[in-house]
XYZ file of C-alpha atoms in Angstrom:
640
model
C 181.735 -38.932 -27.391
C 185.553 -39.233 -28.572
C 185.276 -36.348 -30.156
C 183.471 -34.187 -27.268
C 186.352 -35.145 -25.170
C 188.042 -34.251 -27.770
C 187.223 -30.614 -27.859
C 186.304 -30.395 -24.409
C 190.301 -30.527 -23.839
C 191.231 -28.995 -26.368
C 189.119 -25.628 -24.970
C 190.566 -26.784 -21.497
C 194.301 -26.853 -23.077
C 193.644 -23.289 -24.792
C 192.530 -21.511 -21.400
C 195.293 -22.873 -19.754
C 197.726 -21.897 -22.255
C 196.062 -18.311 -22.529
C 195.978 -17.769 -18.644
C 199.862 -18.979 -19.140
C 201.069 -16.182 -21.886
C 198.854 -13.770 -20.408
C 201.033 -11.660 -18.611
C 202.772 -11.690 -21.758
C 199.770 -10.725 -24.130
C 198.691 -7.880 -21.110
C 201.106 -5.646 -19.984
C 201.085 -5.009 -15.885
C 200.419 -1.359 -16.543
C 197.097 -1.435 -18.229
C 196.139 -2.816 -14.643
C 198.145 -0.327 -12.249
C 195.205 2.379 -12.737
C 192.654 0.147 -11.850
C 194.380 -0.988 -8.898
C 195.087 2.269 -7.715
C 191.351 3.273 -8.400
C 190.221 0.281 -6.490
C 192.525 0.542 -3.411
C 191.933 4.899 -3.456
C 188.025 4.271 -3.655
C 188.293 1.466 -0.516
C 190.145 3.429 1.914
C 188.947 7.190 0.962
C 193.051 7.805 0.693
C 194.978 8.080 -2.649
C 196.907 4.748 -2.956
C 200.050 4.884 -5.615
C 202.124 1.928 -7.246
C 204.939 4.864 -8.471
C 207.467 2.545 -10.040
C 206.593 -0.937 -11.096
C 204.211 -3.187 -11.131
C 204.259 -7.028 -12.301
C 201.722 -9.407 -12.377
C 201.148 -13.470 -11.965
C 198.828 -16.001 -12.481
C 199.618 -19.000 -11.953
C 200.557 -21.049 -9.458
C 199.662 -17.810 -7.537
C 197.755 -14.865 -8.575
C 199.503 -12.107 -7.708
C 200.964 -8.612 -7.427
C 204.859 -7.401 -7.082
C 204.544 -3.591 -6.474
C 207.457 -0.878 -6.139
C 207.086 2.461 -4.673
C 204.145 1.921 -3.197
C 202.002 5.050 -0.721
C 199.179 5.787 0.889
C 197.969 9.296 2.501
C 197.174 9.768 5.240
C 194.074 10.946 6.511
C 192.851 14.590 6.750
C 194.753 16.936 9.168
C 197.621 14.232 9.463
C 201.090 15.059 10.533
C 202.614 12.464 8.044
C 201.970 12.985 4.890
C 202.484 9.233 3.503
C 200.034 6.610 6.376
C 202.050 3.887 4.217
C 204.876 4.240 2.285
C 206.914 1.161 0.628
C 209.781 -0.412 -1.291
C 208.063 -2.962 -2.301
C 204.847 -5.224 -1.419
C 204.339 -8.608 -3.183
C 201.061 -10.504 -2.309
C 200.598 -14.215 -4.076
C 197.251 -16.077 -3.280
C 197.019 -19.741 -4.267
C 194.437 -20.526 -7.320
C 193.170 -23.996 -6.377
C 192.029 -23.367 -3.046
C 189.791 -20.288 -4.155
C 187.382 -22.910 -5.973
C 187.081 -24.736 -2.199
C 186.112 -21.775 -0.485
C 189.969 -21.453 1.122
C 192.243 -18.554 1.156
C 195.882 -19.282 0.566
C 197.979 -16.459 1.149
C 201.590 -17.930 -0.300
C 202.917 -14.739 -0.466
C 202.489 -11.551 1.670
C 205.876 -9.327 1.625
C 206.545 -5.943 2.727
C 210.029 -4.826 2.345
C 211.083 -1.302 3.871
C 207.638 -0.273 4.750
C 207.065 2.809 6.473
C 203.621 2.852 8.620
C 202.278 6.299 10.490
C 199.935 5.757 12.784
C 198.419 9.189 14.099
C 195.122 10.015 16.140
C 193.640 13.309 15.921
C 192.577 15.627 18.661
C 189.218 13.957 18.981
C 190.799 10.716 19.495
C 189.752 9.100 15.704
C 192.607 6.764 14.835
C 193.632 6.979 11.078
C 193.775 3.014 10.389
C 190.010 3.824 9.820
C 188.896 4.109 6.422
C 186.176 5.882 4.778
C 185.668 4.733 1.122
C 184.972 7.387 -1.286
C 181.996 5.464 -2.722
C 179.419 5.031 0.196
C 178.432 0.803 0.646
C 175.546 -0.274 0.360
C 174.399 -2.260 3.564
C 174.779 -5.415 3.657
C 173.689 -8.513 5.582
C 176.271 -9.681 7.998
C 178.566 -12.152 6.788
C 179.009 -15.683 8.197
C 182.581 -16.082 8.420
C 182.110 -19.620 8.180
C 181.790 -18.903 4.287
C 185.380 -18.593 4.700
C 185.702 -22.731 5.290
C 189.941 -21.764 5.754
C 192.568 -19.438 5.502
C 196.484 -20.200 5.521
C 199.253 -18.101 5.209
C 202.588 -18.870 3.502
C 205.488 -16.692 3.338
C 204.217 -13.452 5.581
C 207.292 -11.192 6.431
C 207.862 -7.681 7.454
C 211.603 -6.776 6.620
C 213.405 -3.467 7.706
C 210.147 -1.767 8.472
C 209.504 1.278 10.482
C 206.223 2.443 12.382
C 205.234 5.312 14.444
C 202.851 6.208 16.481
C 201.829 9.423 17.649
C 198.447 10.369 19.734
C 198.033 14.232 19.765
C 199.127 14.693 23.400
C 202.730 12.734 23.930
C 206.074 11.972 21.801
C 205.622 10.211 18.754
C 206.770 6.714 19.547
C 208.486 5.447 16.955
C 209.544 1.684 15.721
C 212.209 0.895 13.799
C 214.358 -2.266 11.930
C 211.157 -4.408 12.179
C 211.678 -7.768 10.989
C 208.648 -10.180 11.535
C 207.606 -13.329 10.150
C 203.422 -15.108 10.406
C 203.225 -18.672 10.642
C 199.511 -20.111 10.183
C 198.996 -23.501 8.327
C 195.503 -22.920 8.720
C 192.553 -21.637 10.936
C 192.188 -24.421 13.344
C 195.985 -24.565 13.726
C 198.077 -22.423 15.798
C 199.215 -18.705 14.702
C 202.558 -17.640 15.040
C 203.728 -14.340 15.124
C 207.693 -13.607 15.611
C 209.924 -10.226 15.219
C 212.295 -8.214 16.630
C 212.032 -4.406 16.392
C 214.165 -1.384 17.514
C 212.529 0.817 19.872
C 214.453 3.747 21.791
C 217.337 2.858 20.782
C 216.807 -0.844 22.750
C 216.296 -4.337 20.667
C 212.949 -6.003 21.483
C 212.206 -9.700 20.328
C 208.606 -10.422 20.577
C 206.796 -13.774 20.119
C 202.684 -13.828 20.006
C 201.117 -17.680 19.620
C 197.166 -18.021 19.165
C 196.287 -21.548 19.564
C 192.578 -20.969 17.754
C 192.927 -18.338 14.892
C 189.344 -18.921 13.504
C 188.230 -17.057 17.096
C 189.216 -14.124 15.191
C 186.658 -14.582 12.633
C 183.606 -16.020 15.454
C 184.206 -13.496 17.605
C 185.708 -16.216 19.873
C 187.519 -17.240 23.013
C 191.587 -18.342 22.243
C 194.181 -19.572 24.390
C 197.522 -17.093 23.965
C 200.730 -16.692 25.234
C 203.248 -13.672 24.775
C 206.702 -13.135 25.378
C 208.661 -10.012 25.442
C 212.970 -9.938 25.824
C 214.725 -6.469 25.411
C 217.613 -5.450 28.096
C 215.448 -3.436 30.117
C 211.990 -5.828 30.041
C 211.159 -9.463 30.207
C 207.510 -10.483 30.124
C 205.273 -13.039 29.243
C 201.749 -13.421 29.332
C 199.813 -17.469 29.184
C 196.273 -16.973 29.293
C 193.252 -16.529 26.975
C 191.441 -13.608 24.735
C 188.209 -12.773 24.101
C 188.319 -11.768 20.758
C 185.259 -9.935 20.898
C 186.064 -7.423 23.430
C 189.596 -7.681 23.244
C 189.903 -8.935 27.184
C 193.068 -11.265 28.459
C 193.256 -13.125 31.306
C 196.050 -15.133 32.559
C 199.192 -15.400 34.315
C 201.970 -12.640 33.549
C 205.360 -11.909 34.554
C 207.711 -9.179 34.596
C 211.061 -7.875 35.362
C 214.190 -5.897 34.670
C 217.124 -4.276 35.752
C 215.420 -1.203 36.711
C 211.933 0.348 36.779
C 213.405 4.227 36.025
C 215.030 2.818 32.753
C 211.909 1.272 31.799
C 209.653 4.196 32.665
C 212.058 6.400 29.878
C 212.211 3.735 27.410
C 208.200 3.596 27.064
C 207.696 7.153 27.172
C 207.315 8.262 30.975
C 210.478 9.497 32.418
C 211.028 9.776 36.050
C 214.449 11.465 36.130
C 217.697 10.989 38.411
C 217.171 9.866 41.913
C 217.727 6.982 44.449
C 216.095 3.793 44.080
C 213.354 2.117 41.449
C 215.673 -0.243 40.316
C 215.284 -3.693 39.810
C 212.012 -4.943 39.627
C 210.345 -8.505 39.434
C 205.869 -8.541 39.057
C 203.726 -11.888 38.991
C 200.440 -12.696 39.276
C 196.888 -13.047 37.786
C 196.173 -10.677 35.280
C 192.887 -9.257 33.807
C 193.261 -6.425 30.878
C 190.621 -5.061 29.353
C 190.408 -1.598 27.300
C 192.412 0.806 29.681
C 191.956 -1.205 32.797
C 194.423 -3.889 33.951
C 193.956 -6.075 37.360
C 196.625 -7.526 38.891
C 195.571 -10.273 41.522
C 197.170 -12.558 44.174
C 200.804 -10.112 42.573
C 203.624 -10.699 44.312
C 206.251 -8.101 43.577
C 209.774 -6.907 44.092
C 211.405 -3.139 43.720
C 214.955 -2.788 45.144
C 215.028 -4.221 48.455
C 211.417 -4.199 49.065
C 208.795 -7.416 48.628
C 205.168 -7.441 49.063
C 201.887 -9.405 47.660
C 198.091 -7.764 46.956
C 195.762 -6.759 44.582
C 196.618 -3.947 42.230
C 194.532 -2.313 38.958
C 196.190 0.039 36.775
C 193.865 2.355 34.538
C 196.006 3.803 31.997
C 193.049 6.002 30.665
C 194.672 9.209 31.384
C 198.844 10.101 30.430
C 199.356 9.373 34.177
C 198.665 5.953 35.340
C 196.085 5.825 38.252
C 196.869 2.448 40.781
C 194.803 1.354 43.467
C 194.606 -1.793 45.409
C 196.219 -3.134 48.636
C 199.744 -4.446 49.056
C 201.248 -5.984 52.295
C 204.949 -5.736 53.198
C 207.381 -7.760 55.244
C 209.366 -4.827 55.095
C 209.614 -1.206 53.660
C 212.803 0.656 53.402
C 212.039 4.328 52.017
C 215.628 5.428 52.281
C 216.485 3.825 49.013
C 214.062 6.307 47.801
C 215.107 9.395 49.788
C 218.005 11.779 49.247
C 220.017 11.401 51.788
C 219.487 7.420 53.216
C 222.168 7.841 56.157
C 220.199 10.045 58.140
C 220.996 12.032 61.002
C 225.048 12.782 61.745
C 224.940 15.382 64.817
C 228.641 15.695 64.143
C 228.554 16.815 60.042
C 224.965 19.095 60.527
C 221.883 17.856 58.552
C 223.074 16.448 54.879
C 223.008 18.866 51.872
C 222.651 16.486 49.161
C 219.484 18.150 46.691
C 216.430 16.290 47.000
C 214.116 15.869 43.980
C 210.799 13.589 44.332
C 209.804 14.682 40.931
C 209.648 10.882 40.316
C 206.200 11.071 42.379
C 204.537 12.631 39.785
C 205.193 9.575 37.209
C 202.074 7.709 39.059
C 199.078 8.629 40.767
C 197.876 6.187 43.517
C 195.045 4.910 46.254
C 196.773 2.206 48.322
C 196.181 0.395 51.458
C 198.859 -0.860 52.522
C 200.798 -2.761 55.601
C 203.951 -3.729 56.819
C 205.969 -5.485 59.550
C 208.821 -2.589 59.441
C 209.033 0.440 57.802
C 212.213 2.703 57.469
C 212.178 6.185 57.309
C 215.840 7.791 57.581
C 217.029 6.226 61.110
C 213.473 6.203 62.025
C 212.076 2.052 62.616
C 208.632 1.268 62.875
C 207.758 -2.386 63.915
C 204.639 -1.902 61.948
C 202.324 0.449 60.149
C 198.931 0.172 58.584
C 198.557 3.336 56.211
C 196.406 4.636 53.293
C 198.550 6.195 50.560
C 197.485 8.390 48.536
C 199.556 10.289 45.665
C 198.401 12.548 42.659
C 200.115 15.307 41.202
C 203.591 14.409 42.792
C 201.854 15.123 46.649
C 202.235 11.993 48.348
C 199.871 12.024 51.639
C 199.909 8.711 53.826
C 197.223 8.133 56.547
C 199.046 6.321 59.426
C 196.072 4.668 61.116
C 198.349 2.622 62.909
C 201.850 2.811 63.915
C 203.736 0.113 66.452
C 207.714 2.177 66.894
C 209.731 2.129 69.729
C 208.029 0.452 71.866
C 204.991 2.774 71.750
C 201.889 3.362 69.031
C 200.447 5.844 67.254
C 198.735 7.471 64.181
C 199.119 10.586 62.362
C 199.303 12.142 58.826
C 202.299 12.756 56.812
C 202.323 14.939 53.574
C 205.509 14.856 50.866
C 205.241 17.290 48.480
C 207.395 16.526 45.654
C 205.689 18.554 42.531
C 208.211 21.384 42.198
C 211.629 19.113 40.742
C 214.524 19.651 43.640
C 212.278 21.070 46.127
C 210.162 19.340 49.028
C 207.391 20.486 51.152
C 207.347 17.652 54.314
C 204.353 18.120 56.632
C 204.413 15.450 59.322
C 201.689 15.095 62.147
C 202.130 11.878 64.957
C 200.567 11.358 67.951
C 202.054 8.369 69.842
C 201.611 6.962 73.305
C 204.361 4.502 74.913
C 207.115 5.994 73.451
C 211.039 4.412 73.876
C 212.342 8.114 74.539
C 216.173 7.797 73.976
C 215.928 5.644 70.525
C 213.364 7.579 69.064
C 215.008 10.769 70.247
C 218.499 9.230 68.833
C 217.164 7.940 66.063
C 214.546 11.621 65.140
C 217.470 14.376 66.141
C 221.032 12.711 66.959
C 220.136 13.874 70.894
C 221.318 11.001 73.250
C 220.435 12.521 76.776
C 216.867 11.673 77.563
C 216.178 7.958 78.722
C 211.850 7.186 79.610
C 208.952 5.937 78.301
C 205.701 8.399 77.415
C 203.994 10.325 75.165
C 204.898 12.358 71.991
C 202.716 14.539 69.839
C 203.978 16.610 66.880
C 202.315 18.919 64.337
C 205.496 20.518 61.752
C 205.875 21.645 58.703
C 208.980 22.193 56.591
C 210.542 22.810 53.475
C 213.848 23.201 51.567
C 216.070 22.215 48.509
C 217.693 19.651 50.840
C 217.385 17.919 54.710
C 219.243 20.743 55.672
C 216.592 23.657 54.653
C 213.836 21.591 55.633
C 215.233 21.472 59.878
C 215.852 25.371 59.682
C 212.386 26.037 58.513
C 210.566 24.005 60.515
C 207.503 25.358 61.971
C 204.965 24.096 64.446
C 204.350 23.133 67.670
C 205.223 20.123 69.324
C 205.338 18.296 72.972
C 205.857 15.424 75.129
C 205.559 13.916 78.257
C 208.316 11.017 79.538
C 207.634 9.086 82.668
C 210.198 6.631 84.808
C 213.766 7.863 83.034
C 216.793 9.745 83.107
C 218.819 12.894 81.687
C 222.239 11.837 80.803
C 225.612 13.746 81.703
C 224.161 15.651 84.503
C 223.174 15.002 88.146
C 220.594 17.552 89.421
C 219.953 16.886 92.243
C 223.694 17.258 93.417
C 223.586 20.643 92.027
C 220.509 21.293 93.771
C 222.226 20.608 97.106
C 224.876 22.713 97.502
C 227.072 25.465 95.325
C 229.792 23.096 96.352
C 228.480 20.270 94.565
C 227.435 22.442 91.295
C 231.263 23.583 90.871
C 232.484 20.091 91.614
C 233.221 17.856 88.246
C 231.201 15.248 89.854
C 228.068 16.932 89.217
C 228.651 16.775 84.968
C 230.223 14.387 83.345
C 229.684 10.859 81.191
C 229.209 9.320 84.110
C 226.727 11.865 85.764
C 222.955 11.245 85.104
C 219.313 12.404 86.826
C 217.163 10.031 87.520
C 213.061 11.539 87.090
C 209.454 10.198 87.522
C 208.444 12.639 85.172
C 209.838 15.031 82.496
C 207.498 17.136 80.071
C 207.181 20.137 78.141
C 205.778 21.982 75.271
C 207.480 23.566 72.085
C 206.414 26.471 69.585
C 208.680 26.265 66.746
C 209.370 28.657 63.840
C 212.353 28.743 61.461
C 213.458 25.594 62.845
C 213.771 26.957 66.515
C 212.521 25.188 69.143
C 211.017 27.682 72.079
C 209.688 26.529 75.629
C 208.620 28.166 79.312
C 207.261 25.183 80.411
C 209.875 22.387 80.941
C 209.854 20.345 84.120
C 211.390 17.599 85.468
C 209.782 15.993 88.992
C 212.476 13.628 90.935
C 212.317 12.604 94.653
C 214.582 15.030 95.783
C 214.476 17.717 93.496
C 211.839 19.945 90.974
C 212.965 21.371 88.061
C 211.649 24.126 85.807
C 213.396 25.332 82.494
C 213.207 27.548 79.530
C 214.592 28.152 76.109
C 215.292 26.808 72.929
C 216.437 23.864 70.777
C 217.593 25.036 67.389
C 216.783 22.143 65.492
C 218.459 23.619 62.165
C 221.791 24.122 63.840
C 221.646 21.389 66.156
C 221.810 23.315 69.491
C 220.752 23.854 72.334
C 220.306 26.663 74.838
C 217.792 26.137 77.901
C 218.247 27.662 81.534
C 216.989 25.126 84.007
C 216.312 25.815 87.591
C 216.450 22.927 90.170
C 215.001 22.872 93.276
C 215.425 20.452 96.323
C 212.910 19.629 97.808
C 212.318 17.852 101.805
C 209.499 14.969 99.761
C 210.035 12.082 98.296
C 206.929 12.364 96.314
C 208.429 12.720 92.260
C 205.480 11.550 89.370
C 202.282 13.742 89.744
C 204.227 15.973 92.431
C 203.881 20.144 92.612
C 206.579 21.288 90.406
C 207.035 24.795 91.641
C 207.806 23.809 95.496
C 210.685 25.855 96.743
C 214.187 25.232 98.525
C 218.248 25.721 97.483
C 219.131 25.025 93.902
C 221.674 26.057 91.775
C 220.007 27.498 88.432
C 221.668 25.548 85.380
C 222.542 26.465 81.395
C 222.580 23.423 79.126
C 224.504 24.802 76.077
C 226.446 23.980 72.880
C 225.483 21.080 69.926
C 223.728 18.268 70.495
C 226.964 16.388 70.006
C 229.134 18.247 72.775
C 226.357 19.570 75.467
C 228.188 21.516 78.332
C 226.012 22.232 81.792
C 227.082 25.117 83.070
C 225.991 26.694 87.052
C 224.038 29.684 86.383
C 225.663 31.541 90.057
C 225.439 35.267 89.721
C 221.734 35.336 90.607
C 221.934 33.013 93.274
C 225.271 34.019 94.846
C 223.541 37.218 95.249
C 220.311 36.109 96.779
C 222.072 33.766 99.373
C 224.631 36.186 100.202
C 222.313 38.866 100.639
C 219.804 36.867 103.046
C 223.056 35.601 105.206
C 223.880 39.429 105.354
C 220.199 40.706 106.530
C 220.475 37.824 109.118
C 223.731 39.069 110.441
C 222.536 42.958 110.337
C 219.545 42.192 112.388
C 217.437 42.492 108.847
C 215.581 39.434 108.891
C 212.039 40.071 109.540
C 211.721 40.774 105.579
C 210.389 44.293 105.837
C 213.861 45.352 105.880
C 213.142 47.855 108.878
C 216.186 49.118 109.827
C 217.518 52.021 108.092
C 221.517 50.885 108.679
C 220.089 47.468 107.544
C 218.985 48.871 104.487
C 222.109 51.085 103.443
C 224.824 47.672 104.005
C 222.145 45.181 102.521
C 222.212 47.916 99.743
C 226.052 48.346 99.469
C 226.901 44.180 99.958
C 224.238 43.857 97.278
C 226.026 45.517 94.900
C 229.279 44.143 95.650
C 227.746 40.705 94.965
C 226.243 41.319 91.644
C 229.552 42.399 90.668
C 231.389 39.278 91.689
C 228.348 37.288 90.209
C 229.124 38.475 87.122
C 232.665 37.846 87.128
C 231.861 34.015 87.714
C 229.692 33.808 84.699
């Protein structure tokens, strides 16, 4: 018995002692081709240990290799998938005879990592060994009763990434350290990484690692910190499918900065700044659902439902979002709006940053800003693809009145715009829409407005000289400001008098209406009226919308009714025909006289002759009606 114990240790004593001075007995290289051979037949690439390779035993059993590289797969832009300084992996020998794997050692120092798809889509982190498998049965991963890992770093690596269609995206000064004691314990994964030119820490926590291995469920949480995003994610993951669920957050300093720093430039232009994103999140392949999200962008704050599929290079968002309120000037070119006194703004416009997304959105808001334009509230589908924005007003609440219509942006061509707008509204505020639309501050009422234009231009001020269209309106219960009508109407007297224009001067009217054909931003009408008490008035000629200007030739009438709203528009009686010219700014009203100085002259002249009856009868009649006639046009036209 002694002496079994005796040799018994003795043989124990010797193995130990051989598996000590092994590495000295066996040198590393008689096991580099076999290694090589091994790793080349796995993946189906040709794996290299080019400069050194050393060998332990014990406490770990181990590998220390330099110059280490892999290929990469057929057709491959890189040449090298992995290429490395160094790689030392160490696995503890004692826990192997448990059924445990302790990884004590798992080092990759400068590593450089390419990972490419090809055209088809095949990734080349897939491997096809050389020598086919043979099938086996499934394995239960509870065979593996535990796995740890020790010392697990990543130092000064690089990575790229590139997909056949975009940029290569690349990675570099990756520094990252794995924490797992052991499967039922939580995993730790922490590193910072350079990417576009912007420092990114990153921390990833799994509090159930062995759901990797059951194809489980695992609480996670993820954190992201870089100057242009902060994020986090507290949720779980199927492991299975790959699915997360939980609550995220977002924000930055600004939404353009982060659009070039992943990949997806939107250019130059106004607004897309600061943004701030919460809510309950569901991601799952190229899908991800954003519910009960409340989010900020510049000045503007809403809550809905979003999903983002991220299938194709341009993300595709639907959903529904509600507003309090929704300024589009930070977004526009030219946010002051109209200035009657400078002319429309020149300042380029580009909307190329419309073709960054493409959208289906309901949404809503209590305001909505549009240049000077204010909506109390809109209800609108928006939809956007291509860099065409189109939004469906189905319901509009501005000044005072409501409405729907159709507006299209057309932003695809970079510094160039295509604006189509199309509004019908009833109730209209006249003078603050009018104001607010045009810089023209004359027309007071309340009515109807409906508008079908097109424009387009390298800035506001192209757009107004090329609008074309048609457009018209109908005002009720108001007033024109800086002229009184019906004083002209009266008497010549009161049309030369400076009481009859002027700041102070106004004409009040039950109704006002008309109809407009435009066409290179010229606004044409025959149909104007005004109806008052006392007085009719008809008008034609045009509003040059690009130049700001006007030049119509009004005729008022007075009339012996009071009836104004609804009344016959082309009654006759004395009136002094009118010009209302100049800018918008600085109209002037001007008495039209030569016609009618000649046509009351001349009838006051027939009545005197005798040639009264209209038929002009008398032959002397005829010759100084003739003669006085002609007199009169001359001194008509020496008063205009």
């Amino acid at each position: 018995m002694k002496r079994g114990m005796v040799i018994g240790l003795s043989v124990a004593g010797g193995l130990l002692a051989l598996l000590l001075i092994s590495p000295f007995l066996i040198p590393a290289s008689a096991f580099k081709p076999h290694i090589e051979k091994a790793v080349s037949d796995a993946t189906g690439r040709e794996f290299k240990i080019n400069d050194g390779l050393r060998l332990t035993y014990w406490p770990v059993v181990g590998v220390d290799a330099s110059g280490v590289t892999m290929t990469n797969a057929p057709g491959g832009k890189a040449p090298y998938m992995l290429k490395a300084k160094d790689v030392a992996i160490g696995v503890a020998v004692a826990p192997l005879f448990k059924g445990d794997i302790q990884v004590k050692k798992l080092v990759a120092t400068e590593p450089q990592i390419a990972l490419e798809a090809n055209p088809g889509g095949k990734p080349n982190w897939v491997f096809e060994p050389k020598t086919p498998q043979k099938k086996k049965e499934a394995q239960n991963p509870e065979q593996v009763k535990n796995f740890g890992l020790g010392d697990v770093r990543i130092v000064d690596g690089t990575l790229s990434y590139a997909d056949g269609k975009g940029p290569i995206r690349e990675f570099s000064d990756i520094d990252m350290k794995v924490e797992l004691e052991s499967l039922d314990k939580p995993l730790k994964v922490d590193g910072e990484l350079t990417m576009n030119a912007e420092r990114l820490k990153a921390v990833f926590s799994a509090a159930q690692p062995r759901a990797f291995l059951n194809k489980g469920k695992t609480p996670l949480s993820v954190s992201l910190e870089s100057a242009v995003l902060n994020a986090g994610v507290n949720g779980d993951m199927d492991t299975a499918s790959g699915a997360i669920t939980g609550a995220v957050k977002a924000s930055g300093p600004s939404l353009r900065k982060l659009a070039a720093w992943t990949g997806s430039p939107m250019g130059e232009g106004p607004g897309l700044q600061a943004f701030d994103v919460s809510g309950d999140l569901s991601m799952k392949d190229k899908d991800v659902g954003l519910k009960k999200a409340a989010i900020k962008l510049d000045s503007v704050s809403g809550v809905g439902d979003l999903n983002i599929n991220t299938a194709k290079d341009i993300p595709y968002i639907t959903g529904a979002l509600a507003f309090d309120a929704l300024d589009l000037n930070v977004y526009m070119p030219t946010p002051e709006g109209v200035t009657v006194q400078q002319g429309w703004p020149k300042d380029p416009i580009d909307l190329s940053g419309l073709s960054a997304i493409n959208a289906d959105l309901a949404l809503t808001t209590k305001t909505l800003l549009f240049q000077k334009y204010k909506i109390d509230s809109a209800k609108l589908n928006l939809n956007l693809a291509g860099g065409v924005m189109k939004a469906v007003l189905n319901e509009l609440r501005l000044y005072g009145g409501k409405g729907s219509g159709v507006v299209t942006l057309d932003g695809s061509k970079k510094g160039y715009l295509v604006m189509a707008p199309k509004l019908s509204v009833t109730g209209l505020r006249a003078h603050g829409f009018l104001v607010d639309a045009i810089g023209l501050d004359k027309i007071e009422g309340i009515g109807n407005l409906n508008v079908d234009l097109k424009g387009q231009g390298a800035n506001t001020d192209q757009l107004m000289r090329s609008l074309s269209g048609k457009a018209d309106f109908k005002f009720m219960d108001g007033a024109v400001r800086g002229v009184n009508l019906a004083q002209i109407a009266r008497s010549v007297k009161g049309a030369l008098s400076g009481q009859a224009v002027g700041t102070t001067a106004k004409t009040d009217f039950a109704e006002m209406a008309a109809s407009f054909a435009l066409k290179n931003g010229v606004a044409t009408t025959s149909d104007f009226r005004l109806l008052n008490p006392f007085i009719r008035v008809s008008g034609r000629g045009g509003l040059d919308v690009g130049q700001q200007t006007m030049n119509m030739r009004v005729e008022p009438k007075a009339v012996g009714t009071g009836k104004g709203q609804g009344g016959l528009y082309d009654m006759g009686g004395i009136g002094v025909p009118f010009l209302v010219t100049g800018p918008w700014a600085k109209l002037k009203f001007m008495p039209d006289l030569g016609d009618m100085l000649k046509s009351e002259a001349t009838k006051q002249l027939d009545k005197l002759l005798g040639v009264n009856k209209g038929d002009g009868s008398t032959a002397t009649g005829n010759s100084t009606k003739d003669a006085l006639g002609g007199l009169l046009q001359g001194f008509g036209k020496k008063k205009n």
